[in-house]
Amino acid sequence: MNVLGQLSVYPTADPRITRITELAYNLWWSWHPEAQALYQDIDPDLWKLVNQNPVLFLRRVGQQKLDRVANDTAYVDRYNAVMNAFDIYMHPDQTWYSRTYPDLRDRQIAYFSAEFGLHESLPIYSGGLGVLAGDHCKAASDLGLPFVGVGFLYPQGYFQQRIDSEGHQQAVYAKLNFADVPATPALDASGNEIIVSVNLPGRAIYAKVWRIQVGRVPVYLMDTDVARNAPADRELSARLYGGNQELRVAQEIVLGIGGVRVLRALGLQPSVWHMNEGHAAFLQLERIREHVQEGGLSFADALWAARADALFTTHTPVPAGNDAFPPNLMERFFSDFWPRMGIGWEQFWNLGCFEYPWGPQFSMTVLALRTAGRANGVSRLHGVVAREMWQSLYPNVPLPEIPIGHVTNGVHSDSWLDPEMAALYDRYLGPAWRERLDAPATWQGVYQIPDQELWSVHADAKRRMIDLVRERSANQLARIGADPAEINAASVMFDPNVLTIGFGRRYATYKRATLIFRDQERLKRILNDPKRPVQIVFAGKAHPADEPGKSLIQFVYQMSQQPGFAGCIVFVEDYDTNIARHMVAGADVWLNNPRRPLEASGTSGEKASLNGVPNLSVLDGWWVEGYNGQNGWAIGEEREYSDEAAQDEADALSLYRLLEDEVVPLFYERDEQDIPRGWLAIMRAAIASVAPQFSLNRMLKDYVNQYYIPAGALGQKLAGENYAGARALSDWERRVKSAWPQVHLRASGPASGEIHVGQSIKVEATLQLGPLNPDDLSVELVYGQQQDGNLKTALVAPMLEDGNADGQLHYSVNLSSPDSGRFVYGVRVRPNQPDLPNPFALPMIRWA
């Protein structure tokens, strides 16, 4: 045959189920099991083969199978019910946001992230940061926020992990076919595909924009693999977190600067700009440039305008983990940009300059902190760590007052809840419990679930997890050429009746994946106890350039092959959200042992407890707030160590003791019906305490109330009358800085003394204003407990003006303490203006 051409013929859905294609392009299906079942029931094997991707599924499914379900009355009824629920969801009468803030429904929130973990069929995420971003979008959709996401659609995504026969991690990249994923080209108001450009040294680079619909929320993702770019530039967005510093700075220019231009091309004018980690911080440079070049503002005016409505969330608890670039790189990439911001090199450099031990670098975190009016860490403890890390940016500000707050991470419940467990909650938590996810009262119903039912549902989830572990292990062994006996053994490995520990996360060294192996003989005794055996499922990826992290994976894998560990320990390759969902629902206990305080938050344990899986965790990240003594176990003490070896030893000993004396005995303590009543009490406490407090709904409401609404309001205020408010703030800043050398403060009060709770002492101050007005300054008494030379707590009492003599103002306050203890106090003066986004946005303080 002489072949003239090739055709691809795709199936066509019957009119009775035609909207099944529309549904595939909205990731609403990803957190609604009944929607996923519509595809799975057509061809279960194909659904599994395409990794639960309905777009690819509909391109490959046979026409006869589509026709068969279209003629199945029961199937069509289920289809109609799903589509009706989808339509109600997409066009609600009201949402939480519209009820709470009815006048702000048109004030859009723009959320920038380098990765979005929306579903395993869209592998453009590496770990917790991306999964959190995906959950953030899903909850924003559920709550009805006017929300839009901005990021990259990486053609090669994040790597597929392959483990060879020696345990080495190998990174395999497979190019995404965008026709096979739920992405469509983004269109402008005229219906044209959107392509944006940014300048790199000596050239422009172009990015095509794709749209992913996540319920009611659009997420716009850029891709530089377009014909107008040079071959090297077409690869710029190929991989997540790939390449050298030059590639990284180029990617972040496209993400930040290009991302702003995407929104402009869409005709969007966000009221709030949220940077999820420092990767997107260049967006603030572009916004300043817009204000200067297009709005006619000075740089100083533009900086205040950009600060007012911007929020920065930091996730990284060590300075070296934050992206930073050397001066020569920044000068080369931005030499034509800072003139358009109305400034010179030195002023530009100072926006991000931070002194590292190896020299000055342009830190993306510092840029974000200096240009965003609000900032937060992702747990209460991480807020403390972040304030300590960046204390040098706020000279003379007491540590507790450094303007970095916290919103503890949560999880999107519907995305991580096992469907059978969700059905159990449907029966016992009352109608519409999903509308009250963050209300503790909602979850009291778990105490009404009969023990037998709760244990049975968990046992089913555990069996499904073990089935997946067996399948993945057998496939991995077959791929590396293992003998048939090994493959057969893997296909029946692990006993569903044995206590199973889950450990699934990114393999960074601080997460200490190998801590449990510190005393191997002791661990073998725990695992191989003939009456109370234990088995452990490990999974996770290390960054391709992280050799120490890859060594941890190799160690775990090799241990799993050793006598005493083989058959009790398994490492499951290619960790993704599908494996994660099975593990957080199917494990009996969730292990997390990072080196405190380096776990900024963590969310895998929250997902586990949502499913009734208790945590066995170091008191770090979210678990400091979540642990209550009845809902799991705390490894080690709530403290830091100066000696890492001592910390590892202490935590390992605590872990072994807990397993031997508490966790394992309680799991195997059964009644005559073989039900572990005591274990079920821990499971219930885990659900009831963790599910509401660490719901993404609670987290997002915190963001809305604490950050989005105040930032949007200040942004609107400063933008009014052609940015009159921003100009006024800029003028005020210049006036205060000019007069600051003439400001002097003296104070008097007892140098030492003793008082009782309820008594007070009088503290007085005298202020010399210079040319400033009293309203320009705030005189405050600050007191609190001291630790290691820093204030551990800081309470602030404004001092009231009560006299004026010889050009000096007199202030006083009566200091009393509601609690006993040892306190120190001081008096300060700082610039004060009601439109400051935080009290130290102009970080100038003078202490008496």
Coordinates of N, CA, C and O in Angstrom, one line a residue, residues 161-170 469 472-483 486-487 490 493-494 503 507 513-514 516-517 520 523 536-540 548-574:
Q161 N 10.0 9.0 38.3 CA 11.0 8.4 39.0 C 11.1 6.9 38.7 O 10.1 6.2 38.8
R162 N 12.3 6.5 38.4 CA 12.6 5.1 38.2 C 13.7 4.7 39.2 O 14.7 5.4 39.3
I163 N 13.6 3.6 39.9 CA 14.6 3.1 40.8 C 15.2 1.8 40.2 O 14.5 0.9 39.8
D164 N 16.6 1.9 40.0 CA 17.2 0.7 39.4 C 17.5 -0.3 40.4 O 17.1 -0.2 41.6
S165 N 18.2 -1.4 40.0 CA 18.4 -2.6 40.8 C 19.3 -2.3 42.1 O 19.2 -3.0 43.0
E166 N 20.0 -1.2 42.0 CA 20.9 -0.8 43.2 C 20.2 0.3 44.0 O 20.9 0.8 44.9
G167 N 19.1 0.8 43.6 CA 18.4 1.8 44.4 C 18.6 3.2 44.0 O 18.2 4.1 44.6
H168 N 19.3 3.4 42.8 CA 19.6 4.7 42.3 C 18.3 5.3 41.7 O 17.6 4.6 41.0
Q169 N 18.0 6.6 42.1 CA 16.9 7.3 41.4 C 17.3 7.7 40.1 O 18.3 8.4 39.9
Q170 N 16.5 7.4 39.1 CA 16.7 7.9 37.7 C 15.5 8.8 37.3 O 14.4 8.4 37.6
V469 N 0.6 -1.0 46.3 CA 2.0 -1.3 46.6 C 2.5 -2.5 45.9 O 3.6 -2.6 45.3
R472 N 2.8 -1.9 42.0 CA 3.9 -1.0 41.7 C 5.3 -1.8 41.9 O 6.2 -1.6 41.1
S473 N 5.4 -2.5 43.0 CA 6.6 -3.2 43.3 C 6.9 -4.3 42.2 O 8.0 -4.5 41.8
A474 N 5.9 -5.0 41.9 CA 6.0 -6.1 40.9 C 6.4 -5.5 39.5 O 7.3 -6.0 38.8
N475 N 5.8 -4.4 39.2 CA 6.1 -3.8 37.9 C 7.6 -3.3 37.9 O 8.3 -3.4 36.9
Q476 N 8.0 -2.7 39.0 CA 9.4 -2.2 39.1 C 10.4 -3.3 39.0 O 11.4 -3.2 38.3
L477 N 10.1 -4.4 39.6 CA 11.0 -5.6 39.6 C 11.0 -6.1 38.2 O 12.1 -6.5 37.7
A478 N 9.9 -6.2 37.5 CA 9.8 -6.7 36.2 C 10.7 -5.8 35.2 O 11.4 -6.3 34.3
R479 N 10.6 -4.5 35.4 CA 11.3 -3.6 34.6 C 12.8 -3.7 34.7 O 13.5 -3.5 33.7
I480 N 13.3 -4.0 35.9 CA 14.7 -4.1 36.1 C 15.2 -5.5 35.9 O 16.4 -5.8 36.1
G481 N 14.4 -6.4 35.4 CA 14.8 -7.7 35.1 C 15.0 -8.7 36.2 O 15.8 -9.6 36.2
A482 N 14.2 -8.5 37.3 CA 14.3 -9.4 38.4 C 13.7 -10.8 38.0 O 13.0 -11.0 37.0
D483 N 14.1 -11.8 38.8 CA 13.7 -13.2 38.4 C 12.2 -13.3 38.8 O 11.7 -12.6 39.6
E486 N 11.0 -13.4 42.5 CA 11.0 -12.1 43.2 C 9.7 -11.3 42.8 O 9.1 -10.7 43.7
I487 N 9.4 -11.4 41.5 CA 8.2 -10.6 41.1 C 6.9 -11.2 41.7 O 6.0 -10.5 42.2
A490 N 6.7 -10.2 45.3 CA 6.2 -8.8 45.4 C 4.7 -8.7 45.2 O 4.1 -7.8 45.9
M493 N 3.2 -9.5 48.6 CA 3.9 -8.9 49.8 C 3.0 -8.1 50.7 O 1.9 -7.7 50.2
F494 N 3.3 -8.0 51.9 CA 2.6 -7.3 52.9 C 1.3 -7.9 53.3 O 0.5 -8.4 52.5
F503 N 5.3 6.4 55.1 CA 6.2 7.6 55.1 C 6.3 8.0 53.6 O 7.0 7.3 52.8
Y507 N 12.2 13.7 49.4 CA 13.4 13.2 50.1 C 14.5 14.3 50.2 O 15.5 14.3 49.4
A513 N 14.6 10.8 56.3 CA 13.9 9.5 55.9 C 14.5 8.3 56.5 O 13.8 7.3 56.7
T514 N 15.8 8.3 56.9 CA 16.4 7.1 57.4 C 16.6 7.1 58.9 O 17.3 6.3 59.4
I516 N 14.7 6.2 61.2 CA 14.2 5.0 61.8 C 15.2 3.8 61.7 O 15.1 2.8 62.5
F517 N 16.2 3.9 60.9 CA 17.2 2.9 60.7 C 18.4 3.1 61.6 O 19.4 2.4 61.4
Q520 N 19.6 -0.5 63.7 CA 19.0 -1.4 62.8 C 18.5 -2.7 63.5 O 17.5 -3.3 63.1
L523 N 15.3 -2.0 65.2 CA 14.2 -1.9 64.2 C 13.8 -3.3 63.7 O 12.6 -3.6 63.6
I536 N 6.5 -1.2 56.8 CA 6.6 0.2 56.5 C 6.6 0.4 55.0 O 7.4 -0.3 54.2
V537 N 5.8 1.3 54.5 CA 5.8 1.8 53.1 C 6.5 3.1 53.0 O 6.0 4.1 53.6
F538 N 7.5 3.2 52.2 CA 8.2 4.4 51.9 C 7.9 4.8 50.5 O 7.8 4.0 49.6
A539 N 7.8 6.1 50.2 CA 7.7 6.6 48.9 C 8.1 8.1 48.9 O 8.1 8.8 49.9
G540 N 8.6 8.6 47.7 CA 9.0 10.0 47.6 C 10.1 10.2 46.6 O 10.8 9.2 46.2
P548 N 22.5 14.2 48.1 CA 22.3 13.6 49.4 C 20.8 13.0 49.5 O 20.6 12.0 50.1
G549 N 19.9 13.7 48.9 CA 18.5 13.2 48.9 C 18.4 11.9 48.2 O 17.7 11.0 48.6
K550 N 19.0 11.8 47.0 CA 19.0 10.5 46.3 C 19.7 9.4 47.0 O 19.3 8.2 46.9
S551 N 20.7 9.8 47.8 CA 21.4 8.7 48.6 C 20.5 8.2 49.7 O 20.5 7.0 50.0
L552 N 19.6 9.0 50.2 CA 18.6 8.5 51.2 C 17.7 7.5 50.6 O 17.4 6.5 51.2
I553 N 17.2 7.8 49.4 CA 16.4 6.8 48.7 C 17.1 5.5 48.4 O 16.6 4.4 48.7
Q554 N 18.3 5.6 48.0 CA 19.1 4.4 47.7 C 19.3 3.6 49.0 O 19.2 2.4 49.0
F555 N 19.5 4.3 50.1 CA 19.7 3.6 51.4 C 18.4 2.9 51.8 O 18.5 1.7 52.2
V556 N 17.3 3.5 51.7 CA 16.0 2.9 52.1 C 15.8 1.7 51.2 O 15.4 0.6 51.6
Y557 N 16.0 1.9 49.9 CA 15.7 0.8 48.9 C 16.7 -0.4 49.2 O 16.2 -1.6 49.3
Q558 N 17.9 -0.1 49.5 CA 18.8 -1.2 49.8 C 18.5 -1.9 51.1 O 18.6 -3.2 51.2
M559 N 18.1 -1.2 52.1 CA 17.7 -1.8 53.3 C 16.5 -2.7 53.1 O 16.4 -3.7 53.7
S560 N 15.6 -2.3 52.2 CA 14.4 -3.1 51.9 C 14.7 -4.5 51.3 O 13.9 -5.4 51.3
Q561 N 16.0 -4.6 50.9 CA 16.4 -5.9 50.3 C 17.2 -6.8 51.3 O 17.5 -7.9 51.0
Q562 N 17.5 -6.2 52.4 CA 18.4 -6.9 53.4 C 17.6 -7.9 54.3 O 16.4 -7.6 54.6
P563 N 18.2 -9.0 54.7 CA 17.6 -9.9 55.6 C 17.2 -9.1 56.9 O 17.9 -8.3 57.4
G564 N 16.0 -9.5 57.3 CA 15.4 -8.8 58.5 C 14.6 -7.6 58.2 O 13.7 -7.2 58.9
F565 N 14.8 -7.0 56.9 CA 14.0 -5.9 56.5 C 13.1 -6.3 55.2 O 12.1 -5.8 55.0
A566 N 13.7 -7.3 54.4 CA 13.0 -7.7 53.2 C 11.6 -8.3 53.6 O 11.5 -9.0 54.5
G567 N 10.6 -7.8 52.9 CA 9.2 -8.2 53.2 C 8.5 -7.4 54.2 O 7.3 -7.5 54.3
C568 N 9.3 -6.6 55.0 CA 8.7 -5.7 56.0 C 8.8 -4.3 55.5 O 8.1 -3.4 56.1
I569 N 9.7 -4.0 54.6 CA 9.9 -2.6 54.1 C 9.8 -2.6 52.6 O 10.4 -3.5 52.0
V570 N 9.2 -1.6 52.1 CA 9.1 -1.4 50.6 C 9.3 0.0 50.3 O 8.8 0.9 51.0
F571 N 10.0 0.3 49.2 CA 10.0 1.7 48.6 C 9.3 1.6 47.3 O 9.6 0.9 46.4
V572 N 8.2 2.5 47.2 CA 7.3 2.5 46.1 C 7.8 3.7 45.2 O 7.9 4.8 45.6
E573 N 8.2 3.3 43.9 CA 8.7 4.4 43.0 C 7.7 5.2 42.4 O 6.5 4.9 42.4
D574 N 8.1 6.4 42.0 CA 7.3 7.4 41.3 C 6.1 7.9 42.1 O 5.0 7.9 41.6

